[in-house]
Coordinates of N, CA and C in Angstrom, one line a residue:
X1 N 118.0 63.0 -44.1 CA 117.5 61.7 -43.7 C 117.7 60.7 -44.8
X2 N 118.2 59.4 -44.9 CA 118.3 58.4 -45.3 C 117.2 57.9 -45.9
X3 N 117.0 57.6 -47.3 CA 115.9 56.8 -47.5 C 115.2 55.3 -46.6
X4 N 116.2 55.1 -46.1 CA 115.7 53.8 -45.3 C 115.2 54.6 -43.9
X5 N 115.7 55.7 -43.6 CA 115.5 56.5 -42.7 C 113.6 56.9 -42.8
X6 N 114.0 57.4 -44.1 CA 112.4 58.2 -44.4 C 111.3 56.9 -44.8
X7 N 111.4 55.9 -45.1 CA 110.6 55.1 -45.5 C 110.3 54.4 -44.2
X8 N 111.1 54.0 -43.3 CA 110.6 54.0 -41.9 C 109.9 54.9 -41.4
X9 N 109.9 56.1 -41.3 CA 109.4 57.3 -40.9 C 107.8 57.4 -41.6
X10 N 107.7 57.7 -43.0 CA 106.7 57.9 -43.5 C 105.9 56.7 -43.3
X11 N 106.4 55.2 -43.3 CA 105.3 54.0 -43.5 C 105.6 53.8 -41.9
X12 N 105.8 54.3 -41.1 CA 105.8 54.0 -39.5 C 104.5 52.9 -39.2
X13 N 103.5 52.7 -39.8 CA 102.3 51.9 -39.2 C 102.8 50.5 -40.0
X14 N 103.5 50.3 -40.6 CA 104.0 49.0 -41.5 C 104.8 48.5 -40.5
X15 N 105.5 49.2 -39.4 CA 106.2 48.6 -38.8 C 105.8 48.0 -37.6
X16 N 104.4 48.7 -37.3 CA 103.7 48.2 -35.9 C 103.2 46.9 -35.7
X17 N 102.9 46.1 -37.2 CA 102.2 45.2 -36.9 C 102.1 44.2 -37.9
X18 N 101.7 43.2 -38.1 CA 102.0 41.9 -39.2 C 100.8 42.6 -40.0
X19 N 101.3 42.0 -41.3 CA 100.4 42.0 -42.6 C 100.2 40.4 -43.3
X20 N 99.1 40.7 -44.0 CA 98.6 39.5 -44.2 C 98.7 39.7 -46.2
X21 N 98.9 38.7 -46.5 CA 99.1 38.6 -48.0 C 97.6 38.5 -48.1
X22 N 97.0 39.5 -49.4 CA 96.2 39.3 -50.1 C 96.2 38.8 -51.4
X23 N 97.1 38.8 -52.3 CA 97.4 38.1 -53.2 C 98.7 38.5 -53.9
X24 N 99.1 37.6 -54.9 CA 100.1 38.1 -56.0 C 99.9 37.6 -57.5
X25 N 100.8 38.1 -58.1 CA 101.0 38.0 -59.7 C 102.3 38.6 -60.6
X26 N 102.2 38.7 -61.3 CA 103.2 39.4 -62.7 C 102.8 40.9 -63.0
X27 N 103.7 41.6 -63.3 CA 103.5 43.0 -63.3 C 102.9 42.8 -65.1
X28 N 101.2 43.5 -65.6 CA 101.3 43.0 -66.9 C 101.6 44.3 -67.5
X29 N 101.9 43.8 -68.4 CA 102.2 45.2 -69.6 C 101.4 46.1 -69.3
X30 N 100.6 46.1 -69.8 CA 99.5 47.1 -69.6 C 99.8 48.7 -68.7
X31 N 100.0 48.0 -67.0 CA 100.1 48.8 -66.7 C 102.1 49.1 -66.6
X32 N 102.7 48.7 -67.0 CA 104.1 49.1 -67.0 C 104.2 50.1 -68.0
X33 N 102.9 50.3 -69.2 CA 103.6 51.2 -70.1 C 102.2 52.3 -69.3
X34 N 101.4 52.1 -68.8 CA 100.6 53.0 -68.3 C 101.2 54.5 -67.1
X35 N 101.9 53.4 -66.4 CA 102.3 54.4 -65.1 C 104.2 54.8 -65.5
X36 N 104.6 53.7 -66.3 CA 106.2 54.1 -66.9 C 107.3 54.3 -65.5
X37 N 106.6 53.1 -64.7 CA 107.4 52.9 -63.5 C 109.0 52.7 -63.8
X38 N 109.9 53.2 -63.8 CA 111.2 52.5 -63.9 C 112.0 51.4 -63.0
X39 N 110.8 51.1 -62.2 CA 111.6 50.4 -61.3 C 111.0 48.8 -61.1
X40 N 109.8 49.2 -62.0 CA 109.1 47.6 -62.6 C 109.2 47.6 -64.4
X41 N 109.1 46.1 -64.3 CA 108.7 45.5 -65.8 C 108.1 44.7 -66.0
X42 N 107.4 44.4 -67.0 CA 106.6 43.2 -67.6 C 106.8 42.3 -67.0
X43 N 106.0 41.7 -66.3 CA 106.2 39.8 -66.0 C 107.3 39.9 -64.7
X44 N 107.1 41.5 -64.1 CA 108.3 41.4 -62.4 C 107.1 40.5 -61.3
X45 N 107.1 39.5 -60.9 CA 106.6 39.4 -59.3 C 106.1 40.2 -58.4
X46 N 104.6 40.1 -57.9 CA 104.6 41.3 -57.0 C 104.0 40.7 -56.0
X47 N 103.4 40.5 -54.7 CA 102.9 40.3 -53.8 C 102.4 41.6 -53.0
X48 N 101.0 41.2 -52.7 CA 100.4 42.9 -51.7 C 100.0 41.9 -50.2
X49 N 100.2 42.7 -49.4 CA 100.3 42.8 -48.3 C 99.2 43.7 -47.3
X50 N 98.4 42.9 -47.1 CA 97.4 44.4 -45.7 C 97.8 44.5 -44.8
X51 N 97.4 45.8 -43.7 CA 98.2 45.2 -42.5 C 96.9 45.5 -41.9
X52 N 97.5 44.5 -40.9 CA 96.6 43.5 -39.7 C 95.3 44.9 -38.8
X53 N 96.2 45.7 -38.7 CA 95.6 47.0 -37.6 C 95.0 48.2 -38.2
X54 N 95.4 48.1 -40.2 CA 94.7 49.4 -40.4 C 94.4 48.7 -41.7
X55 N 93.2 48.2 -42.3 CA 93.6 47.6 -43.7 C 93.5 48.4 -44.6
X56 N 93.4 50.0 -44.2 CA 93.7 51.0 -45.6 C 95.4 50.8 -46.0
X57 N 96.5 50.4 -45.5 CA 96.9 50.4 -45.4 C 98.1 48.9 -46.2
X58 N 98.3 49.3 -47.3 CA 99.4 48.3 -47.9 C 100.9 48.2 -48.1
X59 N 101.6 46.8 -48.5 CA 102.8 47.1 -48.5 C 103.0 45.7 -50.4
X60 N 103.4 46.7 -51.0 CA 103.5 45.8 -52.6 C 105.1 45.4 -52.3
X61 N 105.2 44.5 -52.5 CA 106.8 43.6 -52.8 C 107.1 43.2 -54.1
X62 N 107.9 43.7 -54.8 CA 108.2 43.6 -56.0 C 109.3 43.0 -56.1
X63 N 109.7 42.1 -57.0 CA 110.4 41.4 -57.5 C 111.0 40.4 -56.9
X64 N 110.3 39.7 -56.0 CA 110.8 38.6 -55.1 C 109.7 37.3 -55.6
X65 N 110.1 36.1 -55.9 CA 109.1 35.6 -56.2 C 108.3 34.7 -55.0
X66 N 109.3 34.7 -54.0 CA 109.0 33.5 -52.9 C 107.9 34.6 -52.1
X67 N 108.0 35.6 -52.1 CA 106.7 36.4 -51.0 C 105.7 35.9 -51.4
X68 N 104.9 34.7 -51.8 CA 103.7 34.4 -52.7 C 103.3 33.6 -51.4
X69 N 104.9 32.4 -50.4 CA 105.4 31.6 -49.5 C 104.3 32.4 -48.7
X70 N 104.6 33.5 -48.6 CA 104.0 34.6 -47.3 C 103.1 34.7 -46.5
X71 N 102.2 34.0 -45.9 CA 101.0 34.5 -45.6 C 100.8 35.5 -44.8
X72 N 102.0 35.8 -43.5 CA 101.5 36.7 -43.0 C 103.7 37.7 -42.9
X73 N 103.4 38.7 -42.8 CA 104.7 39.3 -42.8 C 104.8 40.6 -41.6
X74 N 105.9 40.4 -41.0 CA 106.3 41.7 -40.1 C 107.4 42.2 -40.7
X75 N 107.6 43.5 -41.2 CA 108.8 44.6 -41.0 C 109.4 44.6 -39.8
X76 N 110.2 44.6 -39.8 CA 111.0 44.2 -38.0 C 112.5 45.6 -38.3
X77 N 112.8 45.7 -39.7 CA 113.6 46.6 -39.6 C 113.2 46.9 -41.5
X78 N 113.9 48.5 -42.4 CA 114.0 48.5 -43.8 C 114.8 47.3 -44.5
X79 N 115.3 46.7 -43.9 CA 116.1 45.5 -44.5 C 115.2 43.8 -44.3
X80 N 115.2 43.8 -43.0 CA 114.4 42.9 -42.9 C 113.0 42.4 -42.5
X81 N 112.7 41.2 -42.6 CA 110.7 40.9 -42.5 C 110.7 39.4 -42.5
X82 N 109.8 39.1 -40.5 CA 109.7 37.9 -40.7 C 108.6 37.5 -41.9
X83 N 108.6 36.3 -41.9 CA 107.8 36.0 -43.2 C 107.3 34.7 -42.3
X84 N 105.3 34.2 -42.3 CA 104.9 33.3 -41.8 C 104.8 32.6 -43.1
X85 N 105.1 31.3 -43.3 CA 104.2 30.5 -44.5 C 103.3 29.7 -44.4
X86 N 102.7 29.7 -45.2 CA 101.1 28.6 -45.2 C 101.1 27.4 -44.4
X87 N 102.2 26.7 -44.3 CA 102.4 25.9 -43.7 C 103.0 26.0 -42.3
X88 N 102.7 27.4 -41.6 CA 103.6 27.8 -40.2 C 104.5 27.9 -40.1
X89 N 105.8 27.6 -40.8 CA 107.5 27.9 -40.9 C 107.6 29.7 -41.0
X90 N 108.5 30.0 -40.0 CA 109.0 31.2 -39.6 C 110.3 31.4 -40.6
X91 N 110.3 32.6 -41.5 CA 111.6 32.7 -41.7 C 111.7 33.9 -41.6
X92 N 113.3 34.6 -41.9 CA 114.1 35.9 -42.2 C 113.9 36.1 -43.3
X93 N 113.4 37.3 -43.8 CA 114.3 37.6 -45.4 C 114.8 39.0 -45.1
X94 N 116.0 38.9 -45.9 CA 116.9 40.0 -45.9 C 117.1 40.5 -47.0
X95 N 116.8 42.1 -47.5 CA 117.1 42.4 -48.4 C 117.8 43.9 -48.6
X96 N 118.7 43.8 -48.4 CA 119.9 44.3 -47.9 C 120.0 45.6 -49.1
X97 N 119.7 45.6 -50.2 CA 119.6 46.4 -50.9 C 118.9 47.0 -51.9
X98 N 117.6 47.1 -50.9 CA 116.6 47.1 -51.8 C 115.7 48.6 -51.9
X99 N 115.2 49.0 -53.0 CA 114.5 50.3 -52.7 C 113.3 50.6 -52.2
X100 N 113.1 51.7 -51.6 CA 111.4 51.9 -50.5 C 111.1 53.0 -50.7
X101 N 109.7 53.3 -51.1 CA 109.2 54.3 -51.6 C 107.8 53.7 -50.8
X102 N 107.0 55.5 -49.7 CA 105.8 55.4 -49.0 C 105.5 56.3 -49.8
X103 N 103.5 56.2 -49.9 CA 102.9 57.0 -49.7 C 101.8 57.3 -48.8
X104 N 101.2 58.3 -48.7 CA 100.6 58.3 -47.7 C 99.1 59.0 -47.9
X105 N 98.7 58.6 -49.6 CA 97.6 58.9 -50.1 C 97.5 57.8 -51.2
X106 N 96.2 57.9 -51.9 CA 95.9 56.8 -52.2 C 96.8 56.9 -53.9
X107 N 97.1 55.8 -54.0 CA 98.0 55.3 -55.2 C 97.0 54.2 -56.4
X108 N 96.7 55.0 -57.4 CA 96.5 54.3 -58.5 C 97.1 52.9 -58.9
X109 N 98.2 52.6 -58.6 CA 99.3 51.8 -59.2 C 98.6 50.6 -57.9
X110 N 98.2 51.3 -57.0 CA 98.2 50.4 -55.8 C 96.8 49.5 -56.1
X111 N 95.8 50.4 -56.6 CA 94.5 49.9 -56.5 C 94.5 49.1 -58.0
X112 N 95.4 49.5 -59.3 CA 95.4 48.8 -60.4 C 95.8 47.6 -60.3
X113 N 97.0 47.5 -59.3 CA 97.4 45.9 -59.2 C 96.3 45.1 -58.3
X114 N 96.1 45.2 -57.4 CA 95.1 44.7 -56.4 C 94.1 44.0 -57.2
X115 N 93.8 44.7 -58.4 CA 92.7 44.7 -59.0 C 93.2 43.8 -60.0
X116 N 94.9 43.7 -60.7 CA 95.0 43.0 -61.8 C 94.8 41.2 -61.2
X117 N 95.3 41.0 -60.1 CA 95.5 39.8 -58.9 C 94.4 39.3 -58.3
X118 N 93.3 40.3 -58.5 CA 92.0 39.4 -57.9 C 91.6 39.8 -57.0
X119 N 92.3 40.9 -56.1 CA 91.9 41.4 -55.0 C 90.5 42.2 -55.2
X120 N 89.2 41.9 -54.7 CA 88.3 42.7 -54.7 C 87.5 42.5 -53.6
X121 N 87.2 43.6 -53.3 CA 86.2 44.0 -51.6 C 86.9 44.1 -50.5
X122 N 88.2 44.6 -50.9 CA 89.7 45.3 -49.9 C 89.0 46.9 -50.0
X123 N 89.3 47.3 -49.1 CA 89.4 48.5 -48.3 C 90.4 49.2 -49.7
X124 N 89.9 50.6 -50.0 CA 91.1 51.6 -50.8 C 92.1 51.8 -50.1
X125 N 93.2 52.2 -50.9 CA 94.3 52.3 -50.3 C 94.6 53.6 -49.9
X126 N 95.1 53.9 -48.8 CA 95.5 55.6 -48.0 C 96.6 55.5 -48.0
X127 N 97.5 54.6 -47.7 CA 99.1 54.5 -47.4 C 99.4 53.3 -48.1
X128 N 100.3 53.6 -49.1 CA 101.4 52.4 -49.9 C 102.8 52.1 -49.7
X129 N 102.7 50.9 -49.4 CA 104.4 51.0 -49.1 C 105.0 50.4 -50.2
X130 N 105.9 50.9 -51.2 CA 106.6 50.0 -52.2 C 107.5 49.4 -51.7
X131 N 108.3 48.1 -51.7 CA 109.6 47.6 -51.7 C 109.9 46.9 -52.6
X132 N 110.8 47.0 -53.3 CA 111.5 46.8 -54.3 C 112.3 46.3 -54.4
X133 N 112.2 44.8 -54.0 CA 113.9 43.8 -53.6 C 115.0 43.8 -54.1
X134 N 116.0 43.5 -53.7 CA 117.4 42.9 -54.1 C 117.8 42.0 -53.1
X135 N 117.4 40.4 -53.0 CA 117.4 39.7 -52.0 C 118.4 38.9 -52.1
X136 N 119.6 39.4 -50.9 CA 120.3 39.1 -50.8 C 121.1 37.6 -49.6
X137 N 121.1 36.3 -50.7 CA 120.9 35.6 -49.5 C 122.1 35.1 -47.9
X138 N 122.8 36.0 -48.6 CA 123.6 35.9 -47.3 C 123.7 37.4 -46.6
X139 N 123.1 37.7 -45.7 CA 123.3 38.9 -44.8 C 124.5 39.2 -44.1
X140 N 125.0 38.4 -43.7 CA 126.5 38.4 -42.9 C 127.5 39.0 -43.4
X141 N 127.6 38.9 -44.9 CA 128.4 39.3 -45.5 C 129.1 40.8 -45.3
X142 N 128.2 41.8 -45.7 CA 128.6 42.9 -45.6 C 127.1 44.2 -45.1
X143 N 126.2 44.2 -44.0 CA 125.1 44.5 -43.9 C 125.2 46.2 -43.8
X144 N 126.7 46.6 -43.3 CA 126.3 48.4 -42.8 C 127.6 48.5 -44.0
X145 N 127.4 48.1 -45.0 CA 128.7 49.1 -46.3 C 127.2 49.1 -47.0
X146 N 127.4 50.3 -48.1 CA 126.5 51.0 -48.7 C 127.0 50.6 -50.4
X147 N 126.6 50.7 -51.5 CA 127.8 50.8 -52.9 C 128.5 51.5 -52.9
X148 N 128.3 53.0 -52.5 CA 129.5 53.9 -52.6 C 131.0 53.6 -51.9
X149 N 130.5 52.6 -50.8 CA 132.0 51.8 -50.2 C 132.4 51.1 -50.8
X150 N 131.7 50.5 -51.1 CA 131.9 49.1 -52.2 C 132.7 49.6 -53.6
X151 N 132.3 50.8 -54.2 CA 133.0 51.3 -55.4 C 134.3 51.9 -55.0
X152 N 134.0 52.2 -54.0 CA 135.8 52.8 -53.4 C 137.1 52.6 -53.0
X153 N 136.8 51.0 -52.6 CA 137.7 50.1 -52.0 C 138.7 49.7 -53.0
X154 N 137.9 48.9 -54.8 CA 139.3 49.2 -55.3 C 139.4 50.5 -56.2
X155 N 139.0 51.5 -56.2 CA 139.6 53.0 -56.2 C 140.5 53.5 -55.4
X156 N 140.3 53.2 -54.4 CA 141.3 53.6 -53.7 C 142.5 52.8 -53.6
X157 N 142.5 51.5 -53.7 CA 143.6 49.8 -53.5 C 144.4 51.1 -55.4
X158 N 143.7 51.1 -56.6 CA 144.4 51.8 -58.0 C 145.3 53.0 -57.7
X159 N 144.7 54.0 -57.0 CA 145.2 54.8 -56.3 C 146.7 54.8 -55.8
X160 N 146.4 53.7 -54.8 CA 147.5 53.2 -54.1 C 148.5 53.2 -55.2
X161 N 148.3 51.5 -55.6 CA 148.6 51.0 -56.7 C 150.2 52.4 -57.6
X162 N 149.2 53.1 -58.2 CA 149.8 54.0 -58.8 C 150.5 54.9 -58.2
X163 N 150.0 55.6 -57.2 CA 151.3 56.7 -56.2 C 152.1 55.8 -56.2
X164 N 152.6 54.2 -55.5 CA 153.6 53.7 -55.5 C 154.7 53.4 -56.5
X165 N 153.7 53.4 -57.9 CA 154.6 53.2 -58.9 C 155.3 54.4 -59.4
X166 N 154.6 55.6 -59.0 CA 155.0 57.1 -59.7 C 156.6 57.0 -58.5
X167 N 156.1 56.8 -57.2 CA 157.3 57.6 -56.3 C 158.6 56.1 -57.0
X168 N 158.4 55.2 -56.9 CA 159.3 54.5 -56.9 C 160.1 54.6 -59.2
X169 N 159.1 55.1 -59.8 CA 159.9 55.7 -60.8 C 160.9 56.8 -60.7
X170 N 159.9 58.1 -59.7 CA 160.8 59.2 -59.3 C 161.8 59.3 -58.9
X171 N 162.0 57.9 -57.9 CA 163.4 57.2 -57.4 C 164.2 57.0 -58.0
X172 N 163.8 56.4 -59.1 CA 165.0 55.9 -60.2 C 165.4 57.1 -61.0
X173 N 164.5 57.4 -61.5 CA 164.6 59.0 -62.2 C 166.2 60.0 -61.4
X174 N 165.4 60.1 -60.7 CA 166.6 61.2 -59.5 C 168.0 60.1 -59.3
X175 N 167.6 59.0 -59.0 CA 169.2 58.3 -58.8 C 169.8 58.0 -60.3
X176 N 169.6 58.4 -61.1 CA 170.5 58.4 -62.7 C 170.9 59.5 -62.9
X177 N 170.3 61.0 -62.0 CA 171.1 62.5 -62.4 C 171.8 62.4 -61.6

């Protein structure tokens, strides 16, 4: 199974229904050297998210600074999430390459940020959804290649590259005996 596979799978109720921003902030030291997240740092962006239908239930967005815009958000696919803003404007965000990590018990990391942000008198958390952006602002570009395509293309173009030059030396080679 695909991590974007299994993160749909396991946060399946993230996908049912809009969530509502409860607040955001900066990831502070404190807990970056506490939990030794590798995938946060000091001073990253985070936004939390409840959803609408279960409020044990969150979704943390890291490292995007505009989800703050958010007030209310749908998962519609792993990549993408409408986004409502304060002001009613509907958008897309696409983040085409980003990491997702569910749980589906309660998460320290989940109830320490809530708590660093100001959230208090929220429901504990049962289910965490991490996302972990890489927002990518043009989607068109390349949405079903993965990096391992992406690293291959000119591996293989060098490849090329070189078989051509070896046969076309061997040519010469052989036409001087």
């Amino acid at each position: 199974m695909s991590v974007g596979g299994e993160f749909q799978t396991l946060c399946r109720d993230l996908f049912s229904n809009s969530m509502t921003h409860v607040c955001s902030a900066v990831v502070p030291e404190s807990l970056t050297k506490k939990y030794r997240n590798r995938l946060i740092n000091t001073r990253d962006p985070y936004s939390i998210y409840q959803l609408d239908s279960r409020n044990t239930s969150y979704l943390l967005v890291f490292h995007f600074e505009d989800m703050l815009d958010c007030q209310t958000i749908q998962l519609t696919d792993v990549h993408n999430l409408n986004c409502r803003t304060h002001s009613g404007d509907s958008k897309n965000l696409y983040f085409g390459y980003s990491h997702r990590m569910c749980y589906n018990y309660t998460m320290d990391l989940t109830s320490d940020l809530k708590e660093h942000c100001g959230a208090r008198g929220y429901e504990e958390n049962m289910q965490s959804g991490y996302y972990y952006t890489n927002h990518d602002p043009n989607p068109d570009i390349r949405t079903d290649v993965d990096a391992g395509a992406l690293l291959a293309l000119p591996t293989l173009f060098i490849c090329l590259v070189i078989s051509i030059l070896l046969i076309a030396f061997l040519r010469w080679r052989t036409s001087r005996i």
